[in-house]
Tab-separated table of C-alpha atoms in Angstrom:
chain	number	residue	atom	x	y	z
A	563	MET	CA	-70.607	-30.771	21.716
A	564	GLN	CA	-73.308	-30.161	24.288
A	565	GLY	CA	-71.937	-29.099	27.639
A	566	VAL	CA	-68.971	-27.372	26.012
A	567	LYS	CA	-69.324	-23.659	26.596
A	568	PRO	CA	-66.556	-21.610	25.023
A	569	GLN	CA	-66.859	-18.007	26.168
A	570	PRO	CA	-65.739	-15.934	23.204
A	571	ALA	CA	-66.842	-12.675	24.847
A	572	ALA	CA	-64.675	-13.407	27.864
A	573	VAL	CA	-61.286	-13.033	26.172
A	574	GLY	CA	-59.273	-10.386	27.948
A	575	ARG	CA	-61.891	-9.366	30.460
A	576	PRO	CA	-61.099	-9.637	34.162
A	577	ARG	CA	-61.446	-13.264	35.266
A	578	SER	CA	-63.322	-12.551	38.510
A	579	GLY	CA	-66.867	-13.837	38.262
A	580	THR	CA	-66.084	-16.097	35.287
A	581	ARG	CA	-64.330	-18.898	37.147
A	582	ARG	CA	-65.197	-22.485	36.340
A	583	LEU	CA	-63.932	-23.756	39.682
A	584	PRO	CA	-64.346	-21.236	42.490
A	585	ALA	CA	-61.237	-22.093	44.483
A	586	ALA	CA	-58.972	-23.047	41.598
A	587	THR	CA	-55.779	-21.505	40.279
A	588	ALA	CA	-55.601	-20.415	36.640
A	589	ARG	CA	-53.518	-23.508	35.942
A	590	GLU	CA	-56.203	-25.778	37.411
A	591	GLU	CA	-58.894	-23.993	35.429
A	592	ILE	CA	-56.942	-24.526	32.220
A	593	LEU	CA	-56.610	-28.245	32.972
A	594	ASP	CA	-60.312	-28.511	33.776
A	595	ALA	CA	-61.437	-26.700	30.622
A	596	ALA	CA	-59.053	-28.743	28.491
A	597	ALA	CA	-60.272	-31.999	30.028
A	598	GLU	CA	-63.867	-31.134	29.207
A	599	LEU	CA	-63.078	-30.079	25.633
A	600	PHE	CA	-60.729	-33.001	24.909
A	601	ALA	CA	-63.189	-35.553	26.290
A	602	GLN	CA	-66.312	-34.160	24.642
A	603	ARG	CA	-65.161	-32.451	21.441
A	604	GLY	CA	-61.990	-34.423	20.825
A	605	TYR	CA	-58.282	-33.715	21.192
A	606	ALA	CA	-57.592	-32.916	17.530
A	607	ALA	CA	-60.594	-30.579	17.341
A	608	THR	CA	-59.576	-28.592	20.437
A	609	SER	CA	-57.056	-25.748	20.050
A	610	THR	CA	-55.228	-23.953	22.863
A	611	ARG	CA	-57.164	-20.878	21.720
A	612	LEU	CA	-60.449	-22.658	22.419
A	613	ILE	CA	-59.196	-23.763	25.828
A	614	ALA	CA	-58.163	-20.204	26.683
A	615	GLU	CA	-61.576	-18.923	25.595
A	616	ALA	CA	-63.347	-21.499	27.758
A	617	VAL	CA	-61.341	-20.337	30.773
A	618	GLY	CA	-61.773	-16.684	29.909
A	619	ILE	CA	-58.065	-15.873	29.587
A	620	ARG	CA	-55.835	-14.842	26.708
A	621	GLN	CA	-54.019	-17.533	24.755
A	622	ALA	CA	-50.726	-15.897	25.830
A	623	SER	CA	-51.676	-16.468	29.473
A	624	LEU	CA	-52.296	-20.144	28.741
A	625	TYR	CA	-48.785	-20.382	27.264
A	626	TYR	CA	-47.412	-18.941	30.489
A	627	HIS	CA	-48.602	-22.136	32.210
A	628	PHE	CA	-48.211	-24.759	29.462
A	629	GLY	CA	-45.778	-24.923	26.559
A	630	ASN	CA	-48.266	-26.585	24.232
A	631	LYS	CA	-51.395	-28.717	23.962
A	632	GLU	CA	-49.413	-31.968	24.419
A	633	GLN	CA	-48.223	-30.800	27.840
A	634	ILE	CA	-51.794	-30.210	28.955
A	635	LEU	CA	-52.921	-33.640	27.776
A	636	ALA	CA	-49.893	-35.332	29.338
A	637	GLU	CA	-50.636	-33.746	32.712
A	638	LEU	CA	-54.313	-34.764	32.494
A	639	LEU	CA	-53.461	-38.352	31.571
A	640	GLU	CA	-50.855	-38.673	34.316
A	641	ALA	CA	-53.464	-37.508	36.836
A	642	THR	CA	-55.605	-40.540	35.921
A	643	VAL	CA	-52.946	-43.061	36.988
A	644	ARG	CA	-50.683	-41.337	39.538
A	645	PRO	CA	-53.050	-41.443	42.547
A	646	SER	CA	-53.598	-45.196	42.083
A	647	LEU	CA	-49.870	-45.724	41.606
A	648	ASP	CA	-49.171	-43.879	44.858
A	649	TYR	CA	-51.858	-45.904	46.593
A	650	ALA	CA	-50.354	-49.176	45.307
A	651	ALA	CA	-46.990	-48.097	46.748
A	652	GLU	CA	-48.655	-47.336	50.083
A	653	LEU	CA	-50.308	-50.767	50.155
A	654	ALA	CA	-46.956	-52.413	49.390
A	655	HIS	CA	-45.286	-50.341	52.107
A	656	GLN	CA	-47.919	-51.413	54.641
A	657	ASP	CA	-47.341	-55.035	53.635
A	658	THR	CA	-51.076	-55.521	53.083
A	659	GLU	CA	-52.123	-59.117	52.435
A	660	PRO	CA	-52.346	-59.654	48.611
A	661	VAL	CA	-56.084	-60.396	48.244
A	662	ALA	CA	-57.022	-57.443	50.449
A	663	ALA	CA	-54.516	-55.190	48.680
A	664	LEU	CA	-55.817	-56.181	45.245
A	665	HIS	CA	-59.381	-55.477	46.327
A	666	ALA	CA	-58.405	-52.136	47.876
A	667	LEU	CA	-56.417	-51.053	44.806
A	668	ALA	CA	-59.281	-51.924	42.444
A	669	MET	CA	-61.771	-50.013	44.645
A	670	TYR	CA	-59.469	-47.004	44.764
A	671	ASP	CA	-58.552	-47.031	41.070
A	672	VAL	CA	-62.161	-47.398	39.873
A	673	GLY	CA	-63.071	-44.548	42.225
A	674	VAL	CA	-60.425	-42.313	40.645
A	675	LEU	CA	-61.620	-43.164	37.126
A	676	LEU	CA	-65.325	-42.731	37.896
A	677	THR	CA	-65.231	-39.598	40.018
A	678	ALA	CA	-62.828	-37.395	38.074
A	679	ARG	CA	-64.776	-34.400	36.785
A	680	TRP	CA	-64.213	-35.442	33.150
A	681	ASN	CA	-63.718	-38.891	31.685
A	682	VAL	CA	-60.132	-38.256	30.572
A	683	GLY	CA	-59.293	-41.972	30.389
A	684	ILE	CA	-61.234	-42.076	27.132
A	685	LEU	CA	-58.184	-40.333	25.642
A	686	TYR	CA	-55.863	-43.307	26.286
A	687	ALA	CA	-56.868	-44.502	22.816
A	688	LEU	CA	-55.502	-41.443	20.999
A	689	PRO	CA	-52.703	-42.342	18.566
A	690	GLU	CA	-50.816	-39.262	19.828
A	691	VAL	CA	-50.349	-41.030	23.170
A	692	ALA	CA	-47.765	-43.303	21.515
A	693	THR	CA	-45.486	-40.279	20.901
A	694	GLU	CA	-42.662	-38.805	22.972
A	695	PRO	CA	-44.512	-36.160	25.047
A	696	PHE	CA	-46.507	-38.978	26.627
A	697	ALA	CA	-43.588	-41.244	27.512
A	698	ARG	CA	-43.896	-40.457	31.229
A	699	PHE	CA	-47.639	-41.167	31.213
A	700	ARG	CA	-47.078	-44.475	29.423
A	701	ALA	CA	-44.328	-45.421	31.892
A	702	GLU	CA	-46.571	-44.630	34.862
A	703	ARG	CA	-49.500	-46.550	33.417
A	704	ASP	CA	-47.132	-49.484	32.784
A	705	ARG	CA	-46.062	-49.311	36.424
A	706	LEU	CA	-49.694	-49.433	37.530
A	707	ARG	CA	-50.325	-52.444	35.285
A	708	GLU	CA	-47.238	-54.061	36.822
A	709	ALA	CA	-48.594	-53.402	40.334
A	710	TYR	CA	-51.757	-55.300	39.349
A	711	ARG	CA	-49.652	-58.125	37.922
A	712	VAL	CA	-47.626	-58.450	41.123
A	713	LEU	CA	-50.681	-58.390	43.400
A	714	THR	CA	-52.593	-60.746	41.122
A	715	ALA	CA	-49.743	-63.263	41.026
A	716	ALA	CA	-49.539	-63.160	44.830
A	717	ALA	CA	-53.325	-63.422	45.293
A	718	ALA	CA	-54.103	-66.142	42.744
A	719	PRO	CA	-53.723	-69.883	43.307
A	720	ALA	CA	-50.560	-71.395	41.854
A	721	ASP	CA	-52.434	-73.051	38.957
A	722	ALA	CA	-54.074	-69.822	37.772
A	723	GLY	CA	-53.833	-69.143	34.050
A	724	GLY	CA	-51.803	-66.491	32.235
A	725	PHE	CA	-52.695	-62.864	31.654
A	726	LEU	CA	-54.510	-62.579	34.999
A	727	GLY	CA	-52.897	-59.257	35.914
A	728	ASP	CA	-53.622	-57.820	32.483
A	729	LEU	CA	-57.224	-59.019	32.590
A	730	VAL	CA	-57.702	-57.397	35.999
A	731	PHE	CA	-56.136	-54.156	34.766
A	732	GLY	CA	-58.366	-54.298	31.671
A	733	LEU	CA	-61.480	-54.874	33.771
A	734	VAL	CA	-60.657	-51.937	36.039
A	735	GLU	CA	-60.064	-49.615	33.079
A	736	SER	CA	-63.250	-50.833	31.373
A	737	VAL	CA	-65.194	-48.506	33.696
A	738	ILE	CA	-63.922	-45.674	31.459
A	739	GLY	CA	-66.032	-47.024	28.606
A	740	MET	CA	-68.976	-47.760	30.916
A	741	ARG	CA	-68.929	-44.204	32.203
A	742	ARG	CA	-69.294	-43.031	28.612
A	743	ASP	CA	-71.764	-45.686	27.402
A	744	LEU	CA	-74.165	-46.361	30.250
A	745	PRO	CA	-76.968	-43.872	30.872
A	746	VAL	CA	-76.267	-43.844	34.599
A	747	ALA	CA	-73.335	-45.531	36.296
A	748	PRO	CA	-74.029	-45.601	40.052
A	749	THR	CA	-70.479	-45.101	41.249
A	750	GLU	CA	-70.506	-46.983	44.545
A	751	GLU	CA	-72.329	-50.059	43.271
A	752	LEU	CA	-70.097	-50.250	40.200
A	753	ARG	CA	-66.951	-49.847	42.301
A	754	ARG	CA	-67.947	-52.733	44.531
A	755	ALA	CA	-69.007	-54.853	41.542
A	756	VAL	CA	-65.651	-54.367	39.802
A	757	ALA	CA	-63.596	-55.078	42.929
A	758	ALA	CA	-65.612	-58.244	43.636
A	759	ALA	CA	-65.221	-59.368	40.003
A	760	VAL	CA	-61.462	-58.790	40.257
A	761	LEU	CA	-61.261	-61.223	43.162
A	762	ARG	CA	-63.356	-63.781	41.278
A	763	ILE	CA	-61.098	-63.455	38.209
A	764	VAL	CA	-58.013	-64.305	40.260
A	765	GLY	CA	-59.906	-67.139	41.937
A	766	ALA	CA	-59.477	-65.631	45.406
A	767	ASN	CA	-62.549	-66.252	47.486
A	768	PRO	CA	-63.971	-62.828	48.280
A	769	ALA	CA	-65.399	-62.299	51.757
A	770	GLY	CA	-68.920	-61.726	50.522
A	771	ARG	CA	-69.560	-61.076	46.884
B	1316	MET	CA	-46.707	-43.647	11.859
B	1317	GLN	CA	-44.545	-46.680	11.134
B	1318	GLY	CA	-46.259	-49.218	8.951
B	1319	VAL	CA	-48.272	-46.520	7.175
B	1320	LYS	CA	-47.134	-46.403	3.586
B	1321	PRO	CA	-48.984	-43.838	1.522
B	1322	GLN	CA	-48.037	-44.263	-2.112
B	1323	PRO	CA	-48.040	-40.751	-3.565
B	1324	ALA	CA	-46.571	-41.884	-6.857
B	1325	ALA	CA	-49.442	-44.321	-7.337
B	1326	VAL	CA	-52.206	-41.764	-7.912
B	1327	GLY	CA	-53.850	-42.436	-11.206
B	1328	ARG	CA	-51.606	-45.255	-12.294
B	1329	PRO	CA	-53.160	-48.618	-13.144
B	1330	ARG	CA	-53.925	-50.553	-9.955
B	1331	SER	CA	-52.616	-53.898	-11.175
B	1332	GLY	CA	-49.519	-54.878	-9.245
B	1333	THR	CA	-50.155	-52.349	-6.455
B	1334	ARG	CA	-52.841	-54.263	-4.575
B	1335	ARG	CA	-52.681	-54.411	-0.795
B	1336	LEU	CA	-54.836	-57.526	-0.657
B	1337	PRO	CA	-54.368	-59.802	-3.662
B	1338	ALA	CA	-57.931	-61.114	-3.905
B	1339	ALA	CA	-59.767	-58.004	-2.717
B	1340	THR	CA	-62.184	-55.687	-4.466
B	1341	ALA	CA	-61.395	-51.971	-4.632
B	1342	ARG	CA	-63.994	-51.416	-1.917
B	1343	GLU	CA	-62.249	-53.916	0.389
B	1344	GLU	CA	-58.876	-52.330	-0.313
B	1345	ILE	CA	-60.256	-48.912	0.627
B	1346	LEU	CA	-61.600	-50.302	3.901
B	1347	ASP	CA	-58.294	-52.003	4.656
B	1348	ALA	CA	-56.189	-48.919	3.933
B	1349	ALA	CA	-58.552	-46.718	5.948
B	1350	ALA	CA	-58.459	-49.129	8.893
B	1351	GLU	CA	-54.676	-49.059	8.953
B	1352	LEU	CA	-54.471	-45.253	8.690
B	1353	PHE	CA	-57.269	-44.588	11.206
B	1354	ALA	CA	-55.811	-47.008	13.759
B	1355	GLN	CA	-52.191	-45.908	13.435
B	1356	ARG	CA	-52.257	-42.259	12.389
B	1357	GLY	CA	-55.642	-41.302	13.815
B	1358	TYR	CA	-59.052	-40.607	12.328
B	1359	ALA	CA	-58.836	-36.805	12.361
B	1360	ALA	CA	-55.381	-36.876	10.753
B	1361	THR	CA	-56.459	-39.167	7.891
B	1362	SER	CA	-58.100	-37.636	4.822
B	1363	THR	CA	-59.947	-39.497	2.068
B	1364	ARG	CA	-57.147	-38.256	-0.186
B	1365	LEU	CA	-54.581	-40.079	1.955
B	1366	ILE	CA	-56.692	-43.238	1.915
B	1367	ALA	CA	-56.996	-43.083	-1.888
B	1368	GLU	CA	-53.228	-42.619	-2.177
B	1369	ALA	CA	-52.583	-45.619	0.057
B	1370	VAL	CA	-54.790	-47.765	-2.181
B	1371	GLY	CA	-53.334	-46.313	-5.360
B	1372	ILE	CA	-56.600	-44.942	-6.742
B	1373	ARG	CA	-57.923	-41.451	-7.430
B	1374	GLN	CA	-59.922	-39.703	-4.717
B	1375	ALA	CA	-62.870	-39.613	-7.149
B	1376	SER	CA	-62.801	-43.402	-7.358
B	1377	LEU	CA	-62.955	-43.591	-3.575
B	1378	TYR	CA	-66.067	-41.401	-3.636
B	1379	TYR	CA	-67.637	-43.839	-6.065
B	1380	HIS	CA	-67.616	-46.415	-3.229
B	1381	PHE	CA	-68.080	-44.235	-0.131
B	1382	GLY	CA	-69.887	-40.915	0.289
B	1383	ASN	CA	-67.475	-39.633	2.913
B	1384	LYS	CA	-64.948	-40.573	5.598
B	1385	GLU	CA	-67.694	-41.171	8.194
B	1386	GLN	CA	-69.210	-43.910	6.009
B	1387	ILE	CA	-65.876	-45.705	5.850
B	1388	LEU	CA	-65.401	-45.539	9.614
B	1389	ALA	CA	-68.998	-46.628	10.265
B	1390	GLU	CA	-68.554	-49.695	8.076
B	1391	LEU	CA	-65.256	-50.581	9.767
B	1392	LEU	CA	-66.755	-50.216	13.249
B	1393	GLU	CA	-69.828	-52.255	12.377
B	1394	ALA	CA	-67.553	-55.047	11.153
B	1395	THR	CA	-66.067	-55.294	14.672
B	1396	VAL	CA	-69.424	-56.180	16.284
B	1397	ARG	CA	-71.638	-57.708	13.597
B	1398	PRO	CA	-69.985	-61.155	13.391
B	1399	SER	CA	-70.285	-61.593	17.176
B	1400	LEU	CA	-73.865	-60.344	17.091
B	1401	ASP	CA	-74.702	-62.908	14.402
B	1402	TYR	CA	-72.968	-65.601	16.408
B	1403	ALA	CA	-74.941	-64.666	19.548
B	1404	ALA	CA	-78.172	-65.006	17.525
B	1405	GLU	CA	-77.026	-68.425	16.297
B	1406	LEU	CA	-76.291	-69.574	19.860
B	1407	ALA	CA	-79.734	-68.362	20.975
B	1408	HIS	CA	-81.349	-70.131	18.019
B	1409	GLN	CA	-79.587	-73.383	18.932
B	1410	ASP	CA	-80.811	-72.995	22.501
B	1411	THR	CA	-77.264	-73.478	23.801
B	1412	GLU	CA	-77.000	-73.831	27.585
B	1413	PRO	CA	-76.176	-70.356	29.075
B	1414	VAL	CA	-72.744	-71.068	30.580
B	1415	ALA	CA	-71.570	-72.801	27.405
B	1416	ALA	CA	-73.069	-70.060	25.234
B	1417	LEU	CA	-71.400	-67.306	27.263
B	1418	HIS	CA	-68.045	-69.059	27.001
B	1419	ALA	CA	-68.483	-69.631	23.267
B	1420	LEU	CA	-69.522	-66.021	22.612
B	1421	ALA	CA	-66.552	-64.637	24.572
B	1422	MET	CA	-64.148	-66.955	22.685
B	1423	TYR	CA	-65.645	-65.913	19.358
B	1424	ASP	CA	-65.800	-62.182	20.124
B	1425	VAL	CA	-62.232	-62.001	21.450
B	1426	GLY	CA	-61.133	-63.896	18.345
B	1427	VAL	CA	-62.808	-61.304	16.107
B	1428	LEU	CA	-61.203	-58.415	18.009
B	1429	LEU	CA	-57.721	-59.945	18.104
B	1430	THR	CA	-57.467	-61.328	14.580
B	1431	ALA	CA	-58.860	-58.462	12.529
B	1432	ARG	CA	-56.031	-57.122	10.350
B	1433	TRP	CA	-56.130	-53.737	12.125
B	1434	ASN	CA	-57.146	-52.897	15.687
B	1435	VAL	CA	-60.181	-50.854	14.675
B	1436	GLY	CA	-61.839	-51.209	18.099
B	1437	ILE	CA	-59.387	-48.607	19.360
B	1438	LEU	CA	-61.593	-46.107	17.492
B	1439	TYR	CA	-64.648	-46.755	19.720
B	1440	ALA	CA	-63.312	-43.935	21.913
B	1441	LEU	CA	-63.530	-41.271	19.181
B	1442	PRO	CA	-65.943	-38.468	20.112
B	1443	GLU	CA	-67.240	-38.597	16.521
B	1444	VAL	CA	-68.749	-42.013	17.278
B	1445	ALA	CA	-71.441	-40.257	19.351
B	1446	THR	CA	-72.765	-38.539	16.202
B	1447	GLU	CA	-75.505	-39.544	13.763
B	1448	PRO	CA	-73.491	-41.415	11.080
B	1449	PHE	CA	-72.578	-43.970	13.754
B	1450	ALA	CA	-76.080	-44.549	15.129
B	1451	ARG	CA	-76.301	-47.989	13.541
B	1452	PHE	CA	-72.896	-49.022	14.910
B	1453	ARG	CA	-73.889	-47.848	18.399
B	1454	ALA	CA	-77.206	-49.710	18.170
B	1455	GLU	CA	-75.450	-52.920	17.101
B	1456	ARG	CA	-72.851	-52.630	19.836
B	1457	ASP	CA	-75.680	-52.044	22.336
B	1458	ARG	CA	-77.362	-55.216	21.076
B	1459	LEU	CA	-74.140	-57.166	21.588
B	1460	ARG	CA	-73.833	-55.777	25.129
B	1461	GLU	CA	-77.450	-56.817	25.702
B	1462	ALA	CA	-76.680	-60.346	24.465
B	1463	TYR	CA	-73.927	-60.555	27.101
B	1464	ARG	CA	-76.339	-59.251	29.749
B	1465	VAL	CA	-78.956	-61.864	28.885
B	1466	LEU	CA	-76.468	-64.753	28.838
B	1467	THR	CA	-74.793	-63.524	32.006
B	1468	ALA	CA	-78.087	-63.244	33.878
B	1469	ALA	CA	-78.973	-66.779	32.796
B	1470	ALA	CA	-75.531	-68.196	33.663
B	1471	ALA	CA	-74.947	-66.488	37.020
B	1472	PRO	CA	-76.298	-67.683	40.370
B	1473	ALA	CA	-79.412	-65.833	41.558
B	1474	ASP	CA	-77.501	-63.864	44.201
B	1475	ALA	CA	-74.911	-62.491	41.737
B	1476	GLY	CA	-74.287	-58.756	41.969
B	1477	GLY	CA	-75.219	-56.035	39.510
B	1478	PHE	CA	-73.394	-54.984	36.355
B	1479	LEU	CA	-72.220	-58.538	35.609
B	1480	GLY	CA	-73.157	-58.346	31.932
B	1481	ASP	CA	-71.456	-54.982	31.545
B	1482	LEU	CA	-68.338	-56.199	33.346
B	1483	VAL	CA	-68.135	-59.220	31.067
B	1484	PHE	CA	-68.612	-57.021	27.982
B	1485	GLY	CA	-65.931	-54.658	29.308
B	1486	LEU	CA	-63.504	-57.511	29.929
B	1487	VAL	CA	-64.019	-58.895	26.420
B	1488	GLU	CA	-63.460	-55.474	24.832
B	1489	SER	CA	-60.395	-54.865	27.009
B	1490	VAL	CA	-58.436	-57.081	24.608
B	1491	ILE	CA	-58.533	-54.092	22.226
B	1492	GLY	CA	-56.309	-52.147	24.628
B	1493	MET	CA	-54.121	-55.193	25.295
B	1494	ARG	CA	-53.568	-55.694	21.591
B	1495	ARG	CA	-52.237	-52.137	21.441
B	1496	ASP	CA	-50.304	-52.110	24.733
B	1497	LEU	CA	-48.723	-55.528	25.141
B	1498	PRO	CA	-45.559	-56.285	23.159
B	1499	VAL	CA	-46.948	-59.674	22.086
B	1500	ALA	CA	-50.471	-60.908	22.678
B	1501	PRO	CA	-50.546	-64.649	21.939
B	1502	THR	CA	-54.036	-64.841	20.495
B	1503	GLU	CA	-55.081	-68.350	21.476
B	1504	GLU	CA	-53.838	-68.193	25.066
B	1505	LEU	CA	-55.416	-64.777	25.593
B	1506	ARG	CA	-58.727	-65.932	24.091
B	1507	ARG	CA	-58.880	-68.868	26.479
B	1508	ALA	CA	-57.815	-66.698	29.419
B	1509	VAL	CA	-60.566	-64.137	28.749
B	1510	ALA	CA	-63.284	-66.758	28.255
B	1511	ALA	CA	-62.262	-68.548	31.474
B	1512	ALA	CA	-62.217	-65.228	33.367
B	1513	VAL	CA	-65.701	-64.445	32.045
B	1514	LEU	CA	-67.028	-67.645	33.601
B	1515	ARG	CA	-65.286	-66.851	36.885
B	1516	ILE	CA	-66.783	-63.343	36.913
B	1517	VAL	CA	-70.291	-64.719	36.620
B	1518	GLY	CA	-69.502	-67.318	39.261
B	1519	ALA	CA	-70.191	-70.210	36.903
B	1520	ASN	CA	-67.807	-73.062	37.559
B	1521	PRO	CA	-65.778	-73.448	34.377
B	1522	ALA	CA	-64.947	-76.969	33.277
B	1523	GLY	CA	-61.207	-76.499	33.690
B	1524	ARG	CA	-59.719	-73.069	34.012
C-alpha cells in the first residue's frame, strides 16, 4: 500500500494545486490514479470512490469521464499494447527486413512496458480480463502476439521449432514481472538484453550481442 | 466462471461420494478446490465459505486444516516452485554439467507449471503476494531464480550480456501466460521448445534444436 496516497480531505475542493500530473486533463489524472491504485493495491480492492479521492474530485465527476471501473481498466490495458501494435504496423508498412524489424519491435515494446508510469501489465493476469469489457484489449494483444509470430517466422531459419513467436512474445512480456520483482531494473540495459535474446531465440545472428 | 461448480447442497452432508479427487485427503481436496476457484474466479472473489462448499465440507472443517485463505494460497504458490527448487538442488548435488543442468531444469520446471491441475502461477501477479504471509513463497521463488542465474552464468560464454538468468527465468515462467492464452498448449512440444530456447538465449549450442 505504500506509495498510494488517497486524499480524503480533497473531495470537492478546487483541484488547482492538487494535480498529480501538472499538464494533464482530469481524464488523464483519473487514469493515472487508477493505474497506481490497481497496480499497487489491487483491482478488486480499488473502488471508483477511492480513485476519485486520489485525484481530488467527486465520484460524480469521475462518472462523467468513465461509465465504470471496467472502462478505466480496459483503457489502461489497451494503452500497454496499442503503441507497440501501431509501431509493428509502421515497420510492416516500411517493409523493414524481418530480423531488424523483430529487434526494433522488441526494443520498442519493452520500452513501453518498462517506462509507463505504473506497471499496468501486471493486471493482465486478472480473471476479470477474460470478460466482455476487455474483449477489445484481448483482441489487440492477440494482434500484437500475431505480429511477433509473423516477424519471427520470417526471421527464423526454416528448420526452427514451433512456438517461436509465442516464446518471443512471452519473453518480451516477462519484463512486466521483472519490473515488479527486481530491486532495480536498469531500463536501457534490460531493453537491449531482451532484444538481443529475442534474436538468439529465433536463431537469427544478431549484429553484436 | 465456467468449470467452477460450487455445491451448495453439499454443506454438511457426508463427504463420501462427493470427492473431487478419489484418493485425496480432505486437506488435498481443499487445496484443489481453492486452486480452481482462485485461478478461474479470482482470489479476492473466493471466500473460504465458497471453497468449503466446493469440497462439500463445513467451513469449520476447512478451518481445522487452514487458519485462513492466505495460508491456502501460500501453500498453493509454494507448490509451484518447490519441486523445481528441489530438482535444482539435486542437479547441483550430482554435479551435472551446466548446459545439461540448465536444459534439464527448464524441462522440469515447465513440466511442473504446465501439468499442475490448475494454473496457479497466474496468481503470482496478485498484490497480496507482496505481503507477509507469502514471504516464504517469495523467498523460495527467489532461490529458484538464483538457481537459474547460477546455471546460466556457468553455461553462457564469458562475453554474454547481463540479465541472462532473469531472462531465462522469465521465459520459463511465461508458459503460465501461454497456458491461459493459447487455445491448446501441447505440453511436450512446448516444454522442448522452451528448453531449446533457453539454451539459445544463453548462447550454448544445443545438441539439436
